[in-house]
PDB file of C-alpha atoms and ligand atoms in Angstrom:
ATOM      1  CA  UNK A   1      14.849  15.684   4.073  1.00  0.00           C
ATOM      2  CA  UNK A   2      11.818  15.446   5.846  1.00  0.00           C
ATOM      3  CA  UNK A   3      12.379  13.566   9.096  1.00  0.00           C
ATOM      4  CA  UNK A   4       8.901  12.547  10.222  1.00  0.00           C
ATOM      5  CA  UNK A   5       8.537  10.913   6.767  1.00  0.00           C
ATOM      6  CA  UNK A   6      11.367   8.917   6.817  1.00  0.00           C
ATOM      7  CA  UNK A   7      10.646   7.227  10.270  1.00  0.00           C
ATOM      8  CA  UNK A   8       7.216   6.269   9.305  1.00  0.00           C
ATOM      9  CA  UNK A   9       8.293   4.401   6.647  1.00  0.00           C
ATOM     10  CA  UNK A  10      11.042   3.162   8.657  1.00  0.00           C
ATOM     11  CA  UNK A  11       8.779   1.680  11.299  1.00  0.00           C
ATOM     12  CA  UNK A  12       6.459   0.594   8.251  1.00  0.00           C
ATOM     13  CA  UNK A  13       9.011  -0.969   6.879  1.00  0.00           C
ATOM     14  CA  UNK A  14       8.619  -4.722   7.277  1.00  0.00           C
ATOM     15  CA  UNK A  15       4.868  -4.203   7.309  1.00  0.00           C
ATOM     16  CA  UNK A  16       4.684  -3.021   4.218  1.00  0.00           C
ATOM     17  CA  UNK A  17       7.487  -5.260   2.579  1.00  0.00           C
ATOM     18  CA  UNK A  18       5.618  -8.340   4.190  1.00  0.00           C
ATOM     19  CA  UNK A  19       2.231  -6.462   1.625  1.00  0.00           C
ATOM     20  CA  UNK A  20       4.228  -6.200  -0.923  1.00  0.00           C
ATOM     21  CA  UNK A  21       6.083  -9.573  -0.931  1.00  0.00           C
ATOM     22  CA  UNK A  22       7.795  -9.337  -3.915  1.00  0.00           C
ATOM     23  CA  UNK A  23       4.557  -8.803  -6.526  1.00  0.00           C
ATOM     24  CA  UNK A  24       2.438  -6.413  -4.980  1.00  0.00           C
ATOM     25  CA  UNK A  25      -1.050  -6.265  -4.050  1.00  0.00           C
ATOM     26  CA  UNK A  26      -4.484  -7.213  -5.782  1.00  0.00           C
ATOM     27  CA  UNK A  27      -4.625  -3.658  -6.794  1.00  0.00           C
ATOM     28  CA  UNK A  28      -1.287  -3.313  -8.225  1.00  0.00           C
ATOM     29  CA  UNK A  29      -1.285  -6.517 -10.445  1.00  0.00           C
ATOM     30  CA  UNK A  30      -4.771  -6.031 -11.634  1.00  0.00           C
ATOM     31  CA  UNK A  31      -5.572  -2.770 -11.870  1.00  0.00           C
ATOM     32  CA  UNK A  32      -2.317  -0.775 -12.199  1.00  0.00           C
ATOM     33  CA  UNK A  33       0.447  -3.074 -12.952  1.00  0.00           C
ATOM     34  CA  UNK A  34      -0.889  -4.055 -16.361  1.00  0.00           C
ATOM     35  CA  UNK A  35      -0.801   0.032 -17.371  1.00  0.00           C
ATOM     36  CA  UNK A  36       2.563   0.570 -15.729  1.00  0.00           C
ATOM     37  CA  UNK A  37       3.644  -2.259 -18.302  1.00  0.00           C
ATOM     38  CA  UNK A  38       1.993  -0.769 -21.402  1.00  0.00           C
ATOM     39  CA  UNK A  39       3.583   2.489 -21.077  1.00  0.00           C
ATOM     40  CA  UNK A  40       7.145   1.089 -20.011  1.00  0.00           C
ATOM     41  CA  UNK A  41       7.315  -0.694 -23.671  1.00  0.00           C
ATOM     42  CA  UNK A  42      10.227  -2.852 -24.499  1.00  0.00           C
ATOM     43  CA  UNK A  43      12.571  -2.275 -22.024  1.00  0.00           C
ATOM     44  CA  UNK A  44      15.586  -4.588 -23.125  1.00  0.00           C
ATOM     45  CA  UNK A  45      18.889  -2.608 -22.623  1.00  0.00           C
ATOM     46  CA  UNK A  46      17.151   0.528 -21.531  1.00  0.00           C
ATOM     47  CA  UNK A  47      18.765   1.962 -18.199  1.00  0.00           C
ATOM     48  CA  UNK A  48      15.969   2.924 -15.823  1.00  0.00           C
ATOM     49  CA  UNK A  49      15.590   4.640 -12.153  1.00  0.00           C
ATOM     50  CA  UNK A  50      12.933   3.030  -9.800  1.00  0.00           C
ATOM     51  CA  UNK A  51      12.315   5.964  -7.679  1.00  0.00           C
ATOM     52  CA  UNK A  52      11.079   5.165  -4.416  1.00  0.00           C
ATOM     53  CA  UNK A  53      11.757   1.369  -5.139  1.00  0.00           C
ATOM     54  CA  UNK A  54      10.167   0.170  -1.744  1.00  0.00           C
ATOM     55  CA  UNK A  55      11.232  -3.301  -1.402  1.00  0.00           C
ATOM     56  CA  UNK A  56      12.210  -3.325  -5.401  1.00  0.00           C
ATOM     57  CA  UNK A  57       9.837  -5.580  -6.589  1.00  0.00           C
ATOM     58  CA  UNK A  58       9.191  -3.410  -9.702  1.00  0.00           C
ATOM     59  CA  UNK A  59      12.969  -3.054 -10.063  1.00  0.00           C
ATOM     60  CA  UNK A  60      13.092  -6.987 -10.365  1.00  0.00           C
ATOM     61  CA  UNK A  61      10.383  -7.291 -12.793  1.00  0.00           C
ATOM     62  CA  UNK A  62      12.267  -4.902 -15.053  1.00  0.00           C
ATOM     63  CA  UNK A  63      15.466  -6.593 -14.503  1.00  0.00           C
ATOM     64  CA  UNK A  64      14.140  -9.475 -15.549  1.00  0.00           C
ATOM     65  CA  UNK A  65      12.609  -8.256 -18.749  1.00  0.00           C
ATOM     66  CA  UNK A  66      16.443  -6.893 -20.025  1.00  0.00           C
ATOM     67  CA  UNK A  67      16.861  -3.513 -18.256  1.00  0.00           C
ATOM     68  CA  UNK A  68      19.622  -1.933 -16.393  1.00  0.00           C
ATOM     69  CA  UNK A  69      17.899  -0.680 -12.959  1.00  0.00           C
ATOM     70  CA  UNK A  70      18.704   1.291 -10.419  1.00  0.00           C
ATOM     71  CA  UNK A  71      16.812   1.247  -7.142  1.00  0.00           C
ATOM     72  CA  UNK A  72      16.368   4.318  -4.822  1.00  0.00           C
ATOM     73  CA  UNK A  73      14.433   4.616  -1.699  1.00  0.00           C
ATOM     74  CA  UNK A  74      15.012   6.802   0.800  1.00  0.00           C
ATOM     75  CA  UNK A  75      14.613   4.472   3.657  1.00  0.00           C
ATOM     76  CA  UNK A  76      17.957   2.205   4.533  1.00  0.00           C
ATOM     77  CA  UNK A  77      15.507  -0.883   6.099  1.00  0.00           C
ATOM     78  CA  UNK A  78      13.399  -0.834   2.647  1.00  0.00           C
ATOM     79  CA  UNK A  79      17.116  -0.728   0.531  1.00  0.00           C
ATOM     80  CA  UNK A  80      18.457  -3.685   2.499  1.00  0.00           C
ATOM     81  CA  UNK A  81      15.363  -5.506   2.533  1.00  0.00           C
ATOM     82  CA  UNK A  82      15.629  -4.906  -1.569  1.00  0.00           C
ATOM     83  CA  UNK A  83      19.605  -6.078  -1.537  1.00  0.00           C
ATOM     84  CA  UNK A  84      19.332  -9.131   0.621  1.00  0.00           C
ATOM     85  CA  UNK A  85      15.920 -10.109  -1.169  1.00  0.00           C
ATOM     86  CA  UNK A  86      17.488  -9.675  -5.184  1.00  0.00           C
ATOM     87  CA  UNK A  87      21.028 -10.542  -4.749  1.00  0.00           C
ATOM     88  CA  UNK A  88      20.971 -12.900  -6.843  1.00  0.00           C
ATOM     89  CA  UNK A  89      20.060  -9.936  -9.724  1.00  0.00           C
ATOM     90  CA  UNK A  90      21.978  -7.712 -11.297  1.00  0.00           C
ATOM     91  CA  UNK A  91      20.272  -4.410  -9.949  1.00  0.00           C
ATOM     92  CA  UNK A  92      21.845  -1.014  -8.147  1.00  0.00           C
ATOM     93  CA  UNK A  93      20.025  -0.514  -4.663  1.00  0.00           C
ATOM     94  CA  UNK A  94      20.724   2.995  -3.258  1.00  0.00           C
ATOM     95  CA  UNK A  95      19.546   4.767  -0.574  1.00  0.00           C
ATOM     96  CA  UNK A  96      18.712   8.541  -2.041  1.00  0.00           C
ATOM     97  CA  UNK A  97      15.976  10.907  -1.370  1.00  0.00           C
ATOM     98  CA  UNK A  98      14.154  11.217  -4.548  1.00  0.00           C
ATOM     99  CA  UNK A  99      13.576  15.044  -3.737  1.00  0.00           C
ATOM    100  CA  UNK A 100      17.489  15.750  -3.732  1.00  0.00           C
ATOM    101  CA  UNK A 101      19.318  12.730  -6.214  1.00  0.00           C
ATOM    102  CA  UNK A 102      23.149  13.915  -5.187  1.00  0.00           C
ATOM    103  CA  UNK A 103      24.453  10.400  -5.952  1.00  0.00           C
ATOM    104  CA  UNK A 104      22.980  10.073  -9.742  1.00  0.00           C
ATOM    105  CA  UNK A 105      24.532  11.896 -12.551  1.00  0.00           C
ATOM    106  CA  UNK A 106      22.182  14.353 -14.957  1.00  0.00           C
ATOM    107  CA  UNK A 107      21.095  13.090 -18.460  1.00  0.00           C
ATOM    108  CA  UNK A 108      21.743   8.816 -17.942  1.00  0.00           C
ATOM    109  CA  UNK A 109      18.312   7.511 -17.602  1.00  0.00           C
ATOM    110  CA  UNK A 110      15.877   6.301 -20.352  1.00  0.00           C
ATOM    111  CA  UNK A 111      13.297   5.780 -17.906  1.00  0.00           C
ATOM    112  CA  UNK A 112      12.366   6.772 -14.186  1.00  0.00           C
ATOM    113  CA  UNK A 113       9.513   4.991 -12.833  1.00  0.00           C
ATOM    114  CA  UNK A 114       7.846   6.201 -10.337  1.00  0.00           C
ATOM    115  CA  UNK A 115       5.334   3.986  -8.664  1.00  0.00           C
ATOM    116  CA  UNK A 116       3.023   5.416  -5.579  1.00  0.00           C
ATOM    117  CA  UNK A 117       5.484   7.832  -4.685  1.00  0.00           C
ATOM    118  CA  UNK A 118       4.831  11.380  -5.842  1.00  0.00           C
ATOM    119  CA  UNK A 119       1.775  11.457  -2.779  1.00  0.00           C
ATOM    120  CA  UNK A 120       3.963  10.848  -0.194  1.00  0.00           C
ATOM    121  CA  UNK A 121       6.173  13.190  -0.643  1.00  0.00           C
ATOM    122  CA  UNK A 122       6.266  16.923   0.227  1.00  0.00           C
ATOM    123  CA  UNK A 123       9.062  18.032  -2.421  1.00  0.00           C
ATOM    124  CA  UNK A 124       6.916  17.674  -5.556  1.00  0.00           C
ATOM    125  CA  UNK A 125       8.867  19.843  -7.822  1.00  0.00           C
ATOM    126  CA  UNK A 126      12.168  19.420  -6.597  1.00  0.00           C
ATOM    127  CA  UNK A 127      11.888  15.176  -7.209  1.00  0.00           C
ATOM    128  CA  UNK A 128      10.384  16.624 -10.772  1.00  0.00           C
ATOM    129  CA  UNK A 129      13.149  18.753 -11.527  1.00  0.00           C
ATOM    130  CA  UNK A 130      15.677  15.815 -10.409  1.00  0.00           C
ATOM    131  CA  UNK A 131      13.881  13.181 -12.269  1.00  0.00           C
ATOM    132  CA  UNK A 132      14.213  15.808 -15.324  1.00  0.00           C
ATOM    133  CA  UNK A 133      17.984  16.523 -14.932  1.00  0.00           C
ATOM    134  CA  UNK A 134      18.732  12.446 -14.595  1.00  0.00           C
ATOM    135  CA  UNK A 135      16.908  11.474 -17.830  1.00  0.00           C
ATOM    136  CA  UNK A 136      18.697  12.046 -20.738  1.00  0.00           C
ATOM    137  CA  UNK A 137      16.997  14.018 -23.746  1.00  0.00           C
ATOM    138  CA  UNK A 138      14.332  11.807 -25.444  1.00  0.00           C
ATOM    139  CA  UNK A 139      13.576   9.620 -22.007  1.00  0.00           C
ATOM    140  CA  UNK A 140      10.456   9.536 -20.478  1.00  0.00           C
ATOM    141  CA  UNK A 141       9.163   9.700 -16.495  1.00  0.00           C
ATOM    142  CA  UNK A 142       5.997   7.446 -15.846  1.00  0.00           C
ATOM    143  CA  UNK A 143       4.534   7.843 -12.436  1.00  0.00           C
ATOM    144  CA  UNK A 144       1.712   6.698 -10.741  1.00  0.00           C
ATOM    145  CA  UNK A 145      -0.210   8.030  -7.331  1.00  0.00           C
ATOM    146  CA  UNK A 146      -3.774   7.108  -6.031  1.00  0.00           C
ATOM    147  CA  UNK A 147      -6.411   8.826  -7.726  1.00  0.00           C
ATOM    148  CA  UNK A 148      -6.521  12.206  -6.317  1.00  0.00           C
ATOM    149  CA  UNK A 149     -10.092  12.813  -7.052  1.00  0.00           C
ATOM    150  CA  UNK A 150     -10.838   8.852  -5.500  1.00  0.00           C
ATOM    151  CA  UNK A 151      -8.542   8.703  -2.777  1.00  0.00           C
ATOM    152  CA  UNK A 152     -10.624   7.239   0.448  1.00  0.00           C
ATOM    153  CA  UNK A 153      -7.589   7.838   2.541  1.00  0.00           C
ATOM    154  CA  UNK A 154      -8.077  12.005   1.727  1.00  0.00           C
ATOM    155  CA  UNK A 155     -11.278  14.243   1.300  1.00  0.00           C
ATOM    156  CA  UNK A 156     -13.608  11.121   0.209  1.00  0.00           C
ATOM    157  CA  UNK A 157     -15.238   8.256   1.385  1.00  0.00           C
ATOM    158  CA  UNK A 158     -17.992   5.864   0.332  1.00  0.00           C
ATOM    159  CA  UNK A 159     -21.180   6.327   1.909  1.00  0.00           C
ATOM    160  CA  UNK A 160     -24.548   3.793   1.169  1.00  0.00           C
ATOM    161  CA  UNK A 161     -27.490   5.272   0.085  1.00  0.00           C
ATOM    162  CA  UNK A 162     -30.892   6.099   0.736  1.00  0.00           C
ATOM    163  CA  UNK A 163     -32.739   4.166   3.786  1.00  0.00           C
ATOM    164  CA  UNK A 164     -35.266   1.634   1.800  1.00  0.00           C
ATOM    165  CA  UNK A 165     -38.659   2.066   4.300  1.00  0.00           C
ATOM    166  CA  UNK A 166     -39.425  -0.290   6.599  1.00  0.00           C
ATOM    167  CA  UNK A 167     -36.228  -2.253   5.959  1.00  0.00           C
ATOM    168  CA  UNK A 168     -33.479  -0.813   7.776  1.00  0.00           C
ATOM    169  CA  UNK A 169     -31.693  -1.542   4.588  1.00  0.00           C
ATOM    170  CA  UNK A 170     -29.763   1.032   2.383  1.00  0.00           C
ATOM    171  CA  UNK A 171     -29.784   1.397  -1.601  1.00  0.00           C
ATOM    172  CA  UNK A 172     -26.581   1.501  -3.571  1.00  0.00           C
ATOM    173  CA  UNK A 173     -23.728   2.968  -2.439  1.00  0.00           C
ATOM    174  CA  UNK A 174     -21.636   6.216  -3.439  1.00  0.00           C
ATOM    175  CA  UNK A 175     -18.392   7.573  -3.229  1.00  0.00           C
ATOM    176  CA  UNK A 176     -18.592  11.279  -1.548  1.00  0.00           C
ATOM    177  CA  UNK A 177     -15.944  14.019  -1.998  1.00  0.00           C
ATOM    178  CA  UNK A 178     -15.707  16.771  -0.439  1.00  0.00           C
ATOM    179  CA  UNK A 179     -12.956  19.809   0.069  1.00  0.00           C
ATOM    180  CA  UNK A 180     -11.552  18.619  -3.160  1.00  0.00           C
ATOM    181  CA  UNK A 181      -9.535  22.207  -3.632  1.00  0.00           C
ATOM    182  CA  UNK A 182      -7.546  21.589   0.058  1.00  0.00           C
ATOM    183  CA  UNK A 183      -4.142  20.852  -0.505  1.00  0.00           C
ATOM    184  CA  UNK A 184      -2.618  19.104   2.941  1.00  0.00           C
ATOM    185  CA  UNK A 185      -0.997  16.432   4.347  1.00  0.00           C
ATOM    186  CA  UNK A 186      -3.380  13.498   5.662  1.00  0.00           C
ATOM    187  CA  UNK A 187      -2.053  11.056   8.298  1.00  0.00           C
ATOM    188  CA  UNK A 188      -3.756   7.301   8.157  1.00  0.00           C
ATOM    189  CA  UNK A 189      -3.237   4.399   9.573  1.00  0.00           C
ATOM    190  CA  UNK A 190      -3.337   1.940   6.768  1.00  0.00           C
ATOM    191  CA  UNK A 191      -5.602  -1.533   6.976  1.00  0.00           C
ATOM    192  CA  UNK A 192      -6.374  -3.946   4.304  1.00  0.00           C
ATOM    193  CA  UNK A 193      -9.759  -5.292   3.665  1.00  0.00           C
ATOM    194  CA  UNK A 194      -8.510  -8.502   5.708  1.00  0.00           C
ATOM    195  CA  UNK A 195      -7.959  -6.308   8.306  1.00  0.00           C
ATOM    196  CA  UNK A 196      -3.588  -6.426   8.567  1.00  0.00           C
ATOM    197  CA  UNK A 197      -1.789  -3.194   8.722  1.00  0.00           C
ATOM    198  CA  UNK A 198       0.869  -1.018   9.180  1.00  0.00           C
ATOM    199  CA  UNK A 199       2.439  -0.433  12.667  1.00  0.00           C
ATOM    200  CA  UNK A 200       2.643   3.553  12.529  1.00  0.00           C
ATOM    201  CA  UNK A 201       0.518   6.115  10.588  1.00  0.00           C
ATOM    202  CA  UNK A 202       1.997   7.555   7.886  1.00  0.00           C
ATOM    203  CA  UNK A 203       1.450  10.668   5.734  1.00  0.00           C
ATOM    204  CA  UNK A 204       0.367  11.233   2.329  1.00  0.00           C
ATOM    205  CA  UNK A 205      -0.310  14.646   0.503  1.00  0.00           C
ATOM    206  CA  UNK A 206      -3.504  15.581  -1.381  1.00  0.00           C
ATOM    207  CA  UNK A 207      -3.084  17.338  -4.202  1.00  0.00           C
ATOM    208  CA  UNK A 208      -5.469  18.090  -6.822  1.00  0.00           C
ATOM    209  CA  UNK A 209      -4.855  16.887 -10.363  1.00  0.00           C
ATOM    210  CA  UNK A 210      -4.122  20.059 -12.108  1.00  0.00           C
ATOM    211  CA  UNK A 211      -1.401  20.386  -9.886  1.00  0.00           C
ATOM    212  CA  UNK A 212       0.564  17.410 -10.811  1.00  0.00           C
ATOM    213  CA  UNK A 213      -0.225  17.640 -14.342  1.00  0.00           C
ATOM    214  CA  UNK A 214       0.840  21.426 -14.469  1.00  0.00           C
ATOM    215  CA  UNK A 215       4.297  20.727 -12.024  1.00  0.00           C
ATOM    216  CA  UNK A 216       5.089  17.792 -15.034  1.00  0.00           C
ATOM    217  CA  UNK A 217       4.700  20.646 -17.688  1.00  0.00           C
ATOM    218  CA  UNK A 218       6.112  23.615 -15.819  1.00  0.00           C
ATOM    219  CA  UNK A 219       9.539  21.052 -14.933  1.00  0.00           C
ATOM    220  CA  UNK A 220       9.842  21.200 -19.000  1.00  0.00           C
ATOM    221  CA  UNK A 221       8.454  17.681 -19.562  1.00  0.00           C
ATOM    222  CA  UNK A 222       6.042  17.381 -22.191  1.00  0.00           C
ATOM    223  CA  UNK A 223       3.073  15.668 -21.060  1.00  0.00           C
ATOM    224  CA  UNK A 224       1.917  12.434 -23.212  1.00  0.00           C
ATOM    225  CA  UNK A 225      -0.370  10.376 -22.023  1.00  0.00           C
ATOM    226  CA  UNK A 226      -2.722  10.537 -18.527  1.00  0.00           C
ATOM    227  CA  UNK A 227      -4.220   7.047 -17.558  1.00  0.00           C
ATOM    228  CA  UNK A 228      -7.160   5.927 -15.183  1.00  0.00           C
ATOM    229  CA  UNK A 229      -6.448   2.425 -15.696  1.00  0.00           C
ATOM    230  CA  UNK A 230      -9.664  -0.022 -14.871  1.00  0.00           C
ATOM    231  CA  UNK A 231      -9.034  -3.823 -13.853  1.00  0.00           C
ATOM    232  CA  UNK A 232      -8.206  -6.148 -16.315  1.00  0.00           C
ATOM    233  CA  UNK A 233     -10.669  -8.562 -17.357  1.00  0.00           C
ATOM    234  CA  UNK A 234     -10.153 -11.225 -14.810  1.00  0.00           C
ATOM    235  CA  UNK A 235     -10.370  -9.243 -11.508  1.00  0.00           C
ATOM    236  CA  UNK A 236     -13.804 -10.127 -10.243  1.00  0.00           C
ATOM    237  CA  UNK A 237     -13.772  -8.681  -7.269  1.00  0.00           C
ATOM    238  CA  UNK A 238     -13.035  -4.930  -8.124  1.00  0.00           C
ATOM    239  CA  UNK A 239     -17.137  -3.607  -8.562  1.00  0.00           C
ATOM    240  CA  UNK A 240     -15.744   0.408  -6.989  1.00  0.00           C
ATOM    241  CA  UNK A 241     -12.835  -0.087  -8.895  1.00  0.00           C
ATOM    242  CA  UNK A 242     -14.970  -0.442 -11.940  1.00  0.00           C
ATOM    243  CA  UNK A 243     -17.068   2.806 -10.833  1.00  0.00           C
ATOM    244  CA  UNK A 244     -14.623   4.799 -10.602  1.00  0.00           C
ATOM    245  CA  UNK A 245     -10.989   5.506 -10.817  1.00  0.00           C
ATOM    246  CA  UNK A 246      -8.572   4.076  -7.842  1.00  0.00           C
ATOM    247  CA  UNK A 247      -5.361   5.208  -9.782  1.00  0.00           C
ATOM    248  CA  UNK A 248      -3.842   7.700 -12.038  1.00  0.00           C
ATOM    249  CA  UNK A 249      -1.145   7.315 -14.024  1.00  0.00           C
ATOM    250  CA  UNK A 250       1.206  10.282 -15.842  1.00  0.00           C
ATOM    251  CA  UNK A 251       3.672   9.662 -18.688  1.00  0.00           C
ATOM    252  CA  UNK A 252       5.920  12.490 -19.973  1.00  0.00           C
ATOM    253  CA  UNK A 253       8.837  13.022 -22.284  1.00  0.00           C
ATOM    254  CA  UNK A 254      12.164  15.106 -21.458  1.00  0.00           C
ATOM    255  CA  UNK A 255      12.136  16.495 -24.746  1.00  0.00           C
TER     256      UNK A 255
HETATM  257  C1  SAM B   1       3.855   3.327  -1.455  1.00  0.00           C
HETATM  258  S1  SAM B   1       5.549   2.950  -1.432  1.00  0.00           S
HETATM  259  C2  SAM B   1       5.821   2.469  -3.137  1.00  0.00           C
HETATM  260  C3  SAM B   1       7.047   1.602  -3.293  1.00  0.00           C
HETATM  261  C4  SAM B   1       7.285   1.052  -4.693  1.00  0.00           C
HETATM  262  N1  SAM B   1       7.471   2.099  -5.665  1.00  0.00           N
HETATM  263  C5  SAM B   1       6.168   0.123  -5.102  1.00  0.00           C
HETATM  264  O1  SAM B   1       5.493   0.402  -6.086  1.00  0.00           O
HETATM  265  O2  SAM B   1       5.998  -0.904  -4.423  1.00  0.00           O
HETATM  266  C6  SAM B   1       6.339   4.543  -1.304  1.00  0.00           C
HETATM  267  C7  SAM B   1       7.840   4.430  -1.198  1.00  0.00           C
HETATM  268  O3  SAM B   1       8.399   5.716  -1.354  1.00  0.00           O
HETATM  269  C8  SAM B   1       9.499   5.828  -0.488  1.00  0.00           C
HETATM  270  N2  SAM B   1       9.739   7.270  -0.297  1.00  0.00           N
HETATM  271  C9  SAM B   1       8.924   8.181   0.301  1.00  0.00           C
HETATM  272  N3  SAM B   1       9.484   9.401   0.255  1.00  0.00           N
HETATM  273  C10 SAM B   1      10.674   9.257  -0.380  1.00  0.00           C
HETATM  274  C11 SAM B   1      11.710  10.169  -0.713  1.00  0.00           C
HETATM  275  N4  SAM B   1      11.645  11.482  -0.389  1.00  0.00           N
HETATM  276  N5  SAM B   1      12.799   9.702  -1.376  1.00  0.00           N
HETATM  277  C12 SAM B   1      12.891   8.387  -1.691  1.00  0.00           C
HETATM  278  N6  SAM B   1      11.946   7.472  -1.380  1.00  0.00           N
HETATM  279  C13 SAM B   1      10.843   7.907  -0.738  1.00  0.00           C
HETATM  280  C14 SAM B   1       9.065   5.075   0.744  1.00  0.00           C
HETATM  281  O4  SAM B   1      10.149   4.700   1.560  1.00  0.00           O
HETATM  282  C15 SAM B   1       8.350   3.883   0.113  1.00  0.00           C
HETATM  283  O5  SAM B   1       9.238   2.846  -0.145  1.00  0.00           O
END
């Protein structure tokens, strides 16, 4: 295990379960959410592994819709936040690192879901290979990480565009990427547009998207569908999340 990981999001912890507060953010129930839903299908009686469960908001929704979850996070605040806050459901909290899954036995998922994980982590193929040996034959891993192409946290930014003359104004504005090809670890202190945070930095790796598509295929999954889910309807405020991509989402069978 990687210890400077697991104490930022132990000193995160709170922060970000305070974000999350049991539904998730704008982003997640109007861009992503809605996607994660599509490609989870009819979940009644299915068994399925939240990996990296966070406060285990997305392991209640499930719950709630018939299936058998289990909960894993790595971090004991986030697991005992999840316990005290669902113990009125029927759900499995654990505390496991999702790059080494000792505790679960091979071939006894349907589903593992893993939601905003996958980037911070450093062990992408090991949590592949042990999200592989947990699902039984026929189940399918869905995961989802911030677009790696569109991530403003890694090698891009928006910038506004050309000065208008004699107005000090700019026209339009455009998302810039650079270095694209550099594989590392980024540090950032996360804000929200209202301007609350997190307490500590914490890390999250860039990685291009051929590499997570060809660690899915080279684990033995076989890749099905690849999603850049835009907002649903509703979501008025999302105009760069309409330009381009803020997530991607992967969906692959064990065969
Ligand atoms: C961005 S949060 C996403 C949480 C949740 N899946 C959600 O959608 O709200 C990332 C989570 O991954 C957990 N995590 C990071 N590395 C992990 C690891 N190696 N094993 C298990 N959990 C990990 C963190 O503690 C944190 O709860």
């Amino acid at each position: 295990m990687n210890n400077h990981l697991l104490s930022q999001w132990e000193a995160n912890a709170g922060a970000f379960a305070q974000l999350i507060n049991g539904k998730g953010t704008p982003h997640h129930r109007k861009i992503l959410n809605p996607c994660i839903n599509r490609l989870m299908g009819d979940v009644k009686g299915k068994k399925i592994l939240d990996a990296g469960c966070g406060e285990g908001y997305l392991s209640r929704v499930y719950t709630e819709k018939g299936a058998n979850v289990v909960g894993v996070d790595f971090s004991p605040k986030l697991i005992a936040l999840s316990q005290k806050k669902f113990a009125d459901l029927d759900i499995e909290f654990l505390v496991a690192d999702i790059c080494q899954l000792d505790p679960l036995k091979d071939n006894q998922f349907d589903i593992v879901l893993c939601n905003l994980v996958l980037l911070n982590i450093e062990c992408l193929d090991k949590s592949l290979q042990e999200f592989y040996r947990v699902l039984r034959p026929g189940g399918f891993l869905i995961f989802s990480v911030v677009h790696p192409a569109f991530n403003v946290y890694g090698p891009g930014r928006w910038e506004l565009g050309e000065k208008i003359k004699n107005t000090g104004r700019r026209k339009g504005q455009y998302f810039v990427i650079d270095q694209y090809f550099t594989e590392k670890e980024f540090q950032v202190l996360w804000k929200s547009r209202k301007g609350d945070g997190f307490p500590q930095k914490f890390s999250f790796f860039h990685r291009t998207i051929s590499t997570y598509v060809n660690q899915v295929i080279d684990t033995g999954f076989r890749l099905t569908i690849l999603k850049e889910p835009l907002p649903i309807m509703d979501a008025k405020f999302f105009d760069r999340e309409r330009r381009i991509p803020f997530f991607l989402v992967v969906k692959a069978e064990k065969p």
